[in-house]
mmCIF file of C-alpha atoms in Angstrom:
data_model
loop_
_atom_site.group_PDB
_atom_site.id
_atom_site.type_symbol
_atom_site.label_atom_id
_atom_site.label_comp_id
_atom_site.label_asym_id
_atom_site.label_seq_id
_atom_site.Cartn_x
_atom_site.Cartn_y
_atom_site.Cartn_z
ATOM 1 C CA UNK A 1 -12.932 17.562 4.881
ATOM 2 C CA UNK A 2 -14.681 17.697 8.460
ATOM 3 C CA UNK A 3 -17.676 17.321 9.741
ATOM 4 C CA UNK A 4 -19.172 20.812 10.641
ATOM 5 C CA UNK A 5 -19.779 24.206 9.095
ATOM 6 C CA UNK A 6 -17.451 25.280 11.391
ATOM 7 C CA UNK A 7 -14.331 23.827 10.345
ATOM 8 C CA UNK A 8 -12.269 23.718 7.146
ATOM 9 C CA UNK A 9 -9.410 22.051 5.632
ATOM 10 C CA UNK A 10 -6.526 22.554 3.215
ATOM 11 C CA UNK A 11 -3.079 21.225 3.545
ATOM 12 C CA UNK A 12 -0.074 22.295 0.918
ATOM 13 C CA UNK A 13 2.969 20.301 0.376
ATOM 14 C CA UNK A 14 6.083 20.362 -1.462
ATOM 15 C CA UNK A 15 9.287 19.140 -1.504
ATOM 16 C CA UNK A 16 12.261 16.995 -3.112
ATOM 17 C CA UNK A 17 12.731 13.120 -3.835
ATOM 18 C CA UNK A 18 16.158 11.668 -5.054
ATOM 19 C CA UNK A 19 17.068 8.022 -5.434
ATOM 20 C CA UNK A 20 19.618 8.068 -2.731
ATOM 21 C CA UNK A 21 21.095 4.628 -3.404
ATOM 22 C CA UNK A 22 19.716 1.557 -5.463
ATOM 23 C CA UNK A 23 15.862 1.034 -4.006
ATOM 24 C CA UNK A 24 16.609 3.927 -1.575
ATOM 25 C CA UNK A 25 14.372 7.196 -1.514
ATOM 26 C CA UNK A 26 15.898 10.332 0.016
ATOM 27 C CA UNK A 27 13.150 13.092 0.681
ATOM 28 C CA UNK A 28 12.401 16.231 2.197
ATOM 29 C CA UNK A 29 9.180 17.786 2.390
ATOM 30 C CA UNK A 30 7.642 21.285 4.193
ATOM 31 C CA UNK A 31 4.247 20.627 4.706
ATOM 32 C CA UNK A 32 1.327 23.427 5.751
ATOM 33 C CA UNK A 33 -1.823 22.297 7.108
ATOM 34 C CA UNK A 34 -4.801 25.320 6.610
ATOM 35 C CA UNK A 35 -2.265 27.527 4.335
ATOM 36 C CA UNK A 36 -5.305 30.035 3.670
ATOM 37 C CA UNK A 37 -4.918 31.061 7.646
ATOM 38 C CA UNK A 38 -1.003 30.596 7.776
ATOM 39 C CA UNK A 39 -1.309 28.115 10.529
ATOM 40 C CA UNK A 40 0.910 24.476 11.568
ATOM 41 C CA UNK A 41 3.904 23.896 9.701
ATOM 42 C CA UNK A 42 6.103 21.580 9.537
ATOM 43 C CA UNK A 43 9.425 20.318 7.788
ATOM 44 C CA UNK A 44 10.461 16.803 7.313
ATOM 45 C CA UNK A 45 13.491 14.987 5.705
ATOM 46 C CA UNK A 46 13.635 10.790 5.272
ATOM 47 C CA UNK A 47 14.270 7.897 3.945
ATOM 48 C CA UNK A 48 11.818 5.376 1.981
ATOM 49 C CA UNK A 49 13.991 1.482 0.887
ATOM 50 C CA UNK A 50 12.088 -1.024 -1.354
ATOM 51 C CA UNK A 51 13.612 -4.468 -0.383
ATOM 52 C CA UNK A 52 12.851 -7.812 -3.320
ATOM 53 C CA UNK A 53 12.709 -10.572 -0.492
ATOM 54 C CA UNK A 54 11.512 -12.945 -3.529
ATOM 55 C CA UNK A 55 9.671 -12.993 -6.588
ATOM 56 C CA UNK A 56 6.214 -11.427 -5.891
ATOM 57 C CA UNK A 57 7.487 -10.177 -2.090
ATOM 58 C CA UNK A 58 8.470 -7.146 -1.297
ATOM 59 C CA UNK A 59 9.163 -5.470 2.026
ATOM 60 C CA UNK A 60 9.020 -1.465 2.103
ATOM 61 C CA UNK A 61 10.406 0.528 5.059
ATOM 62 C CA UNK A 62 11.031 4.253 5.954
ATOM 63 C CA UNK A 63 12.121 6.507 8.466
ATOM 64 C CA UNK A 64 11.417 10.110 8.710
ATOM 65 C CA UNK A 65 12.069 12.773 10.999
ATOM 66 C CA UNK A 66 9.463 15.734 11.202
ATOM 67 C CA UNK A 67 10.164 19.642 13.090
ATOM 68 C CA UNK A 68 7.613 22.005 13.608
ATOM 69 C CA UNK A 69 8.453 25.182 12.151
ATOM 70 C CA UNK A 70 5.550 27.738 12.662
ATOM 71 C CA UNK A 71 1.784 26.640 14.105
ATOM 72 C CA UNK A 72 0.294 26.809 18.269
ATOM 73 C CA UNK A 73 3.410 25.759 20.262
ATOM 74 C CA UNK A 74 1.252 23.735 22.333
ATOM 75 C CA UNK A 75 -0.100 21.496 18.936
ATOM 76 C CA UNK A 76 3.446 21.636 17.869
ATOM 77 C CA UNK A 77 4.810 18.058 17.942
ATOM 78 C CA UNK A 78 8.243 16.974 17.177
ATOM 79 C CA UNK A 79 8.542 13.638 15.847
ATOM 80 C CA UNK A 80 10.229 10.519 14.925
ATOM 81 C CA UNK A 81 8.385 7.687 12.914
ATOM 82 C CA UNK A 82 9.449 4.303 10.879
ATOM 83 C CA UNK A 83 6.971 2.180 8.896
ATOM 84 C CA UNK A 84 7.476 -1.181 7.897
ATOM 85 C CA UNK A 85 5.598 -2.754 5.076
ATOM 86 C CA UNK A 86 4.995 -6.409 2.850
ATOM 87 C CA UNK A 87 3.036 -7.074 -0.224
ATOM 88 C CA UNK A 88 2.805 -9.884 -1.864
ATOM 89 C CA UNK A 89 1.492 -10.477 -5.373
ATOM 90 C CA UNK A 90 3.419 -14.025 -6.388
ATOM 91 C CA UNK A 91 -0.277 -15.843 -6.634
ATOM 92 C CA UNK A 92 -2.244 -14.676 -9.745
ATOM 93 C CA UNK A 93 -5.636 -16.064 -7.520
ATOM 94 C CA UNK A 94 -5.020 -13.540 -4.597
ATOM 95 C CA UNK A 95 -3.128 -10.464 -3.414
ATOM 96 C CA UNK A 96 -1.953 -8.663 0.339
ATOM 97 C CA UNK A 97 -0.702 -5.689 1.648
ATOM 98 C CA UNK A 98 0.269 -5.162 5.392
ATOM 99 C CA UNK A 99 2.021 -1.838 6.962
ATOM 100 C CA UNK A 100 2.741 -0.940 10.477
ATOM 101 C CA UNK A 101 4.229 2.261 11.449
ATOM 102 C CA UNK A 102 4.706 3.887 14.663
ATOM 103 C CA UNK A 103 5.301 7.628 15.727
ATOM 104 C CA UNK A 104 7.210 9.003 18.611
ATOM 105 C CA UNK A 105 6.903 12.059 19.568
ATOM 106 C CA UNK A 106 7.436 14.921 22.151
ATOM 107 C CA UNK A 107 3.863 14.977 23.419
ATOM 108 C CA UNK A 108 1.990 12.257 21.967
ATOM 109 C CA UNK A 109 2.980 8.656 20.485
ATOM 110 C CA UNK A 110 0.775 6.589 17.875
ATOM 111 C CA UNK A 111 0.399 3.574 16.382
ATOM 112 C CA UNK A 112 -0.742 2.895 12.725
ATOM 113 C CA UNK A 113 -1.228 -0.220 11.227
ATOM 114 C CA UNK A 114 -3.184 -1.360 7.697
ATOM 115 C CA UNK A 115 -3.852 -4.644 6.325
ATOM 116 C CA UNK A 116 -5.605 -5.533 2.997
ATOM 117 C CA UNK A 117 -6.352 -8.313 0.929
ATOM 118 C CA UNK A 118 -7.976 -9.605 -3.053
ATOM 119 C CA UNK A 119 -8.447 -12.886 -4.063
ATOM 120 C CA UNK A 120 -10.150 -14.073 -7.181
ATOM 121 C CA UNK A 121 -13.146 -16.677 -6.240
ATOM 122 C CA UNK A 122 -13.443 -17.836 -9.597
ATOM 123 C CA UNK A 123 -13.486 -15.847 -13.397
ATOM 124 C CA UNK A 124 -16.714 -13.686 -12.374
ATOM 125 C CA UNK A 125 -16.530 -13.030 -8.691
ATOM 126 C CA UNK A 126 -13.920 -11.791 -6.408
ATOM 127 C CA UNK A 127 -12.847 -10.466 -2.523
ATOM 128 C CA UNK A 128 -11.782 -7.917 -1.032
ATOM 129 C CA UNK A 129 -11.286 -6.629 2.585
ATOM 130 C CA UNK A 130 -9.477 -4.368 4.169
ATOM 131 C CA UNK A 131 -8.424 -2.740 7.931
ATOM 132 C CA UNK A 132 -7.256 -0.310 9.782
ATOM 133 C CA UNK A 133 -6.291 0.455 13.247
ATOM 134 C CA UNK A 134 -4.962 3.201 14.793
ATOM 135 C CA UNK A 135 -3.796 4.700 18.768
ATOM 136 C CA UNK A 136 -3.246 7.745 20.056
ATOM 137 C CA UNK A 137 -1.677 7.629 23.171
ATOM 138 C CA UNK A 138 -2.028 11.518 24.775
ATOM 139 C CA UNK A 139 1.271 12.856 26.754
ATOM 140 C CA UNK A 140 2.990 15.697 28.673
ATOM 141 C CA UNK A 141 1.381 19.038 27.299
ATOM 142 C CA UNK A 142 -2.160 17.863 25.587
ATOM 143 C CA UNK A 143 -5.210 17.195 27.718
ATOM 144 C CA UNK A 144 -8.387 14.694 26.227
ATOM 145 C CA UNK A 145 -8.136 10.942 26.237
ATOM 146 C CA UNK A 146 -6.549 8.293 24.290
ATOM 147 C CA UNK A 147 -8.108 8.210 20.562
ATOM 148 C CA UNK A 148 -8.613 4.606 19.048
ATOM 149 C CA UNK A 149 -10.075 4.018 15.475
ATOM 150 C CA UNK A 150 -10.729 0.532 14.221
ATOM 151 C CA UNK A 151 -11.912 0.613 10.767
ATOM 152 C CA UNK A 152 -12.827 -2.873 8.820
ATOM 153 C CA UNK A 153 -14.688 -3.605 5.488
ATOM 154 C CA UNK A 154 -15.313 -7.164 3.396
ATOM 155 C CA UNK A 155 -16.834 -7.252 -0.249
ATOM 156 C CA UNK A 156 -17.265 -8.995 -2.639
ATOM 157 C CA UNK A 157 -17.424 -7.841 -6.536
ATOM 158 C CA UNK A 158 -19.016 -9.330 -9.510
ATOM 159 C CA UNK A 159 -17.855 -8.643 -13.208
ATOM 160 C CA UNK A 160 -19.294 -11.178 -15.610
ATOM 161 C CA UNK A 161 -16.026 -11.923 -18.295
ATOM 162 C CA UNK A 162 -18.312 -13.011 -21.040
ATOM 163 C CA UNK A 163 -19.989 -9.545 -21.627
ATOM 164 C CA UNK A 164 -18.335 -7.005 -19.340
ATOM 165 C CA UNK A 165 -21.932 -4.789 -19.471
ATOM 166 C CA UNK A 166 -22.145 -4.420 -15.863
ATOM 167 C CA UNK A 167 -20.527 -4.940 -12.598
ATOM 168 C CA UNK A 168 -21.753 -4.970 -9.301
ATOM 169 C CA UNK A 169 -20.505 -4.603 -5.701
ATOM 170 C CA UNK A 170 -21.178 -5.618 -2.351
ATOM 171 C CA UNK A 171 -19.692 -4.021 0.947
ATOM 172 C CA UNK A 172 -20.287 -4.168 4.836
ATOM 173 C CA UNK A 173 -18.188 -1.864 7.110
ATOM 174 C CA UNK A 174 -17.843 -1.526 10.970
ATOM 175 C CA UNK A 175 -16.178 1.434 12.334
ATOM 176 C CA UNK A 176 -15.198 1.927 16.277
ATOM 177 C CA UNK A 177 -14.134 5.445 17.793
ATOM 178 C CA UNK A 178 -12.961 5.802 21.150
ATOM 179 C CA UNK A 179 -11.775 9.016 22.414
ATOM 180 C CA UNK A 180 -12.563 8.704 26.616
ATOM 181 C CA UNK A 181 -10.523 9.420 29.257
ATOM 182 C CA UNK A 182 -10.779 9.143 33.407
ATOM 183 C CA UNK A 183 -13.807 11.643 33.658
ATOM 184 C CA UNK A 184 -15.231 11.424 30.362
ATOM 185 C CA UNK A 185 -16.569 8.545 28.138
ATOM 186 C CA UNK A 186 -16.611 8.696 24.429
ATOM 187 C CA UNK A 187 -17.168 6.023 21.810
ATOM 188 C CA UNK A 188 -18.969 5.643 18.819
ATOM 189 C CA UNK A 189 -19.908 2.375 17.274
ATOM 190 C CA UNK A 190 -21.547 2.502 12.982
ATOM 191 C CA UNK A 191 -22.584 -0.308 10.650
ATOM 192 C CA UNK A 192 -22.744 0.038 7.185
ATOM 193 C CA UNK A 193 -23.587 -1.939 4.694
ATOM 194 C CA UNK A 194 -24.228 -1.032 0.805
ATOM 195 C CA UNK A 195 -24.599 -2.441 -2.639
ATOM 196 C CA UNK A 196 -23.225 -0.843 -6.003
ATOM 197 C CA UNK A 197 -24.401 -1.179 -9.806
ATOM 198 C CA UNK A 198 -22.711 -0.141 -13.036
ATOM 199 C CA UNK A 199 -24.171 -1.075 -16.374
ATOM 200 C CA UNK A 200 -23.741 -0.032 -19.716
ATOM 201 C CA UNK A 201 -26.807 0.076 -21.445
ATOM 202 C CA UNK A 202 -25.486 0.683 -24.789
ATOM 203 C CA UNK A 203 -21.866 1.857 -25.938
ATOM 204 C CA UNK A 204 -23.407 5.871 -25.619
ATOM 205 C CA UNK A 205 -25.754 5.262 -22.423
ATOM 206 C CA UNK A 206 -24.151 4.125 -18.834
ATOM 207 C CA UNK A 207 -25.679 4.131 -15.364
ATOM 208 C CA UNK A 208 -24.925 3.686 -12.429
ATOM 209 C CA UNK A 209 -26.682 3.455 -8.683
ATOM 210 C CA UNK A 210 -26.212 2.567 -5.014
ATOM 211 C CA UNK A 211 -27.939 1.962 -2.302
ATOM 212 C CA UNK A 212 -27.107 2.070 1.323
ATOM 213 C CA UNK A 213 -28.048 1.787 5.347
ATOM 214 C CA UNK A 214 -26.198 2.684 7.985
ATOM 215 C CA UNK A 215 -27.182 2.087 12.150
ATOM 216 C CA UNK A 216 -24.679 4.540 14.653
ATOM 217 C CA UNK A 217 -24.787 4.129 18.398
ATOM 218 C CA UNK A 218 -22.992 7.034 20.040
ATOM 219 C CA UNK A 219 -22.124 7.255 23.599
ATOM 220 C CA UNK A 220 -21.474 10.361 25.262
ATOM 221 C CA UNK A 221 -20.907 10.081 28.591
ATOM 222 C CA UNK A 222 -23.969 9.168 29.277
ATOM 223 C CA UNK A 223 -26.919 6.977 28.049
ATOM 224 C CA UNK A 224 -26.352 5.880 24.427
ATOM 225 C CA UNK A 225 -27.999 6.927 21.418
ATOM 226 C CA UNK A 226 -29.285 4.914 18.167
ATOM 227 C CA UNK A 227 -29.516 6.424 14.627
ATOM 228 C CA UNK A 228 -30.771 4.662 11.464
ATOM 229 C CA UNK A 229 -30.313 6.399 7.707
ATOM 230 C CA UNK A 230 -30.379 4.756 4.361
ATOM 231 C CA UNK A 231 -29.325 6.403 1.074
ATOM 232 C CA UNK A 232 -30.747 5.306 -2.698
ATOM 233 C CA UNK A 233 -28.883 7.290 -5.445
ATOM 234 C CA UNK A 234 -28.855 6.549 -9.277
ATOM 235 C CA UNK A 235 -27.215 8.404 -12.320
ATOM 236 C CA UNK A 236 -27.264 7.960 -16.341
ATOM 237 C CA UNK A 237 -24.901 9.338 -18.625
ATOM 238 C CA UNK A 238 -24.915 9.759 -22.051
ATOM 239 C CA UNK A 239 -22.130 10.664 -24.687
ATOM 240 C CA UNK A 240 -23.358 13.218 -26.521
ATOM 241 C CA UNK A 241 -20.227 12.970 -28.745
ATOM 242 C CA UNK A 242 -16.759 11.494 -29.010
ATOM 243 C CA UNK A 243 -15.505 14.448 -26.173
ATOM 244 C CA UNK A 244 -18.709 15.579 -24.219
ATOM 245 C CA UNK A 245 -21.392 13.659 -22.463
ATOM 246 C CA UNK A 246 -24.370 14.835 -20.464
ATOM 247 C CA UNK A 247 -26.081 13.201 -17.236
ATOM 248 C CA UNK A 248 -29.156 12.972 -14.903
ATOM 249 C CA UNK A 249 -28.445 12.370 -10.625
ATOM 250 C CA UNK A 250 -31.255 11.451 -8.279
ATOM 251 C CA UNK A 251 -31.237 10.846 -4.554
ATOM 252 C CA UNK A 252 -33.034 9.691 -1.845
ATOM 253 C CA UNK A 253 -31.689 10.208 2.078
ATOM 254 C CA UNK A 254 -34.114 9.352 4.802
ATOM 255 C CA UNK A 255 -34.211 8.093 8.666
ATOM 256 C CA UNK A 256 -35.153 4.476 9.966
ATOM 257 C CA UNK A 257 -38.405 5.956 10.706
ATOM 258 C CA UNK A 258 -38.931 7.828 7.035
ATOM 259 C CA UNK A 259 -40.098 10.838 9.534
ATOM 260 C CA UNK A 260 -37.193 13.137 7.332
ATOM 261 C CA UNK A 261 -37.127 12.568 3.629
ATOM 262 C CA UNK A 262 -34.756 14.550 1.378
ATOM 263 C CA UNK A 263 -34.634 14.214 -2.080
ATOM 264 C CA UNK A 264 -31.857 15.640 -4.314
ATOM 265 C CA UNK A 265 -32.457 15.905 -8.189
ATOM 266 C CA UNK A 266 -29.238 17.280 -10.790
ATOM 267 C CA UNK A 267 -27.701 17.688 -14.291
ATOM 268 C CA UNK A 268 -24.576 17.705 -15.146
ATOM 269 C CA UNK A 269 -22.313 18.015 -18.258
ATOM 270 C CA UNK A 270 -18.421 16.622 -18.891
ATOM 271 C CA UNK A 271 -15.755 17.068 -21.576
ATOM 272 C CA UNK A 272 -12.908 14.858 -21.936
ATOM 273 C CA UNK A 273 -9.785 16.945 -22.005
ATOM 274 C CA UNK A 274 -7.430 14.362 -22.681
ATOM 275 C CA UNK A 275 -6.644 10.646 -21.463
ATOM 276 C CA UNK A 276 -7.770 10.077 -18.290
ATOM 277 C CA UNK A 277 -9.164 13.479 -17.490
ATOM 278 C CA UNK A 278 -12.298 14.579 -17.575
ATOM 279 C CA UNK A 279 -14.163 18.064 -16.509
ATOM 280 C CA UNK A 280 -17.132 17.997 -15.605
ATOM 281 C CA UNK A 281 -19.582 20.472 -13.831
ATOM 282 C CA UNK A 282 -23.440 20.526 -12.940
ATOM 283 C CA UNK A 283 -26.012 21.716 -10.403
ATOM 284 C CA UNK A 284 -28.187 19.738 -8.170
ATOM 285 C CA UNK A 285 -31.551 21.015 -6.274
ATOM 286 C CA UNK A 286 -32.182 19.445 -2.960
ATOM 287 C CA UNK A 287 -35.223 19.649 -1.182
ATOM 288 C CA UNK A 288 -36.926 17.234 1.166
ATOM 289 C CA UNK A 289 -40.285 16.767 4.103
ATOM 290 C CA UNK A 290 -38.132 18.649 6.885
ATOM 291 C CA UNK A 291 -38.429 22.396 8.045
ATOM 292 C CA UNK A 292 -35.527 23.634 9.558
ATOM 293 C CA UNK A 293 -34.488 23.325 12.763
ATOM 294 C CA UNK A 294 -32.493 20.307 12.666
ATOM 295 C CA UNK A 295 -32.589 18.058 15.143
ATOM 296 C CA UNK A 296 -29.852 15.132 15.927
ATOM 297 C CA UNK A 297 -29.624 12.046 17.380
ATOM 298 C CA UNK A 298 -26.005 10.116 17.649
ATOM 299 C CA UNK A 299 -24.794 12.251 15.239
ATOM 300 C CA UNK A 300 -27.342 11.735 12.692
ATOM 301 C CA UNK A 301 -30.066 14.603 11.337
ATOM 302 C CA UNK A 302 -33.556 12.944 12.223
ATOM 303 C CA UNK A 303 -35.694 15.952 11.853
ATOM 304 C CA UNK A 304 -35.041 19.525 10.250
ATOM 305 C CA UNK A 305 -32.616 20.456 7.755
ATOM 306 C CA UNK A 306 -31.343 23.627 5.384
ATOM 307 C CA UNK A 307 -31.290 23.089 1.508
ATOM 308 C CA UNK A 308 -26.953 21.990 0.493
ATOM 309 C CA UNK A 309 -26.053 24.727 -1.577
ATOM 310 C CA UNK A 310 -23.433 24.006 -4.441
ATOM 311 C CA UNK A 311 -19.693 23.411 -3.745
ATOM 312 C CA UNK A 312 -16.187 23.586 -5.369
ATOM 313 C CA UNK A 313 -13.031 22.030 -4.449
ATOM 314 C CA UNK A 314 -9.965 21.872 -5.610
ATOM 315 C CA UNK A 315 -6.485 19.767 -5.544
ATOM 316 C CA UNK A 316 -3.105 20.166 -7.231
ATOM 317 C CA UNK A 317 -0.265 18.181 -7.836
ATOM 318 C CA UNK A 318 2.821 19.642 -10.016
ATOM 319 C CA UNK A 319 6.172 17.571 -10.192
ATOM 320 C CA UNK A 320 9.227 18.133 -12.171
ATOM 321 C CA UNK A 321 12.388 15.731 -12.424
ATOM 322 C CA UNK A 322 15.238 16.542 -13.451
ATOM 323 C CA UNK A 323 16.852 14.721 -16.256
ATOM 324 C CA UNK A 324 20.643 15.706 -15.598
ATOM 325 C CA UNK A 325 21.640 17.754 -13.293
ATOM 326 C CA UNK A 326 24.994 16.799 -11.722
ATOM 327 C CA UNK A 327 23.860 15.748 -7.613
ATOM 328 C CA UNK A 328 20.595 16.312 -9.039
ATOM 329 C CA UNK A 329 20.287 14.444 -11.558
ATOM 330 C CA UNK A 330 16.764 11.856 -11.815
ATOM 331 C CA UNK A 331 15.475 14.145 -8.301
ATOM 332 C CA UNK A 332 11.922 15.486 -8.694
ATOM 333 C CA UNK A 333 10.359 18.636 -7.458
ATOM 334 C CA UNK A 334 7.314 18.358 -6.306
ATOM 335 C CA UNK A 335 4.379 20.606 -4.856
ATOM 336 C CA UNK A 336 0.750 19.606 -4.094
ATOM 337 C CA UNK A 337 -2.083 21.488 -2.396
ATOM 338 C CA UNK A 338 -5.409 20.091 -1.004
ATOM 339 C CA UNK A 339 -8.500 21.868 -0.834
ATOM 340 C CA UNK A 340 -7.037 24.912 -2.998
ATOM 341 C CA UNK A 341 -10.037 27.279 -2.651
ATOM 342 C CA UNK A 342 -10.533 26.925 1.221
ATOM 343 C CA UNK A 343 -14.139 25.275 0.295
ATOM 344 C CA UNK A 344 -16.180 24.378 3.259
ATOM 345 C CA UNK A 345 -17.307 20.931 3.688
ATOM 346 C CA UNK A 346 -19.971 19.605 1.110
ATOM 347 C CA UNK A 347 -21.938 17.740 3.485
ATOM 348 C CA UNK A 348 -22.515 20.415 6.033
ATOM 349 C CA UNK A 349 -25.958 20.653 6.082
ATOM 350 C CA UNK A 350 -26.730 16.958 5.532
ATOM 351 C CA UNK A 351 -25.446 13.542 6.246
ATOM 352 C CA UNK A 352 -23.837 10.885 4.219
ATOM 353 C CA UNK A 353 -23.393 7.107 4.627
ATOM 354 C CA UNK A 354 -19.468 6.968 4.347
#
């Protein structure tokens, strides 16, 4: 999704993948962005390898070639990408992953690195951490600055093993974005602290809640602006039958000075179609102490705002594996679609804390 009402996003992906050699997977994919408007499309072909270095230690490598086949000629960016990743799972008390990818394109080069760790502190407490660093260097025909994104998250999780009736999560997140160039300065810092709680009141009644605060500082070719927001939300569900449940939801969003508060109250009904597949629907009524028009500071509304309308988004995944068909034995055909109904962003008229 995008962050303003003038944009929407949907992606369609289909292709074939098969085991070329032991621990080697060959794939070919056709990717379409914004399929409803018939805009950008690209074809990709590549290899993925998985190497067992030692017990609990694996190395993953991949290489692919991407060829643009439709869309704006300036936006097309034929590229070759290579990545390497490592996963460590041998120690029962902690696990870690890391991945580095470099993409060499005709109009731009980019680099992406991700790292994550999960550690068990004791029977009830765990530590979680992950980071993402992305750098995109603009070249040749494209105008603009060099994109730089850094995202860092750390948290602790609590789950009592003796009762297993409730669990909690506390998390801190830092974001930094820089899109400056020689003539224009554009950067953004964001700090988010959030807490999450789930509790099983009885075999039929469950509840969860969260509280988060967000501080953002944005610079756009001039003095910086600060914004502060808070979110408080709660949800309770009740199992009325083996496959049916009902629930109520409540939330409140506010600025730091409490001069603009948006409340939300809603209800929902859910049905268990099959194992791990739940279908739910509901309606949320939003109101608040603010009136239009909206006034923004550092990307967050500080006053004004319209009611948030209902929305529906649909993502699909279909896959078929060939059992025995000559050279295509064990090959998998797949089709993925994101935002199939081309729905507008659900948060177009309100701010969130993620």
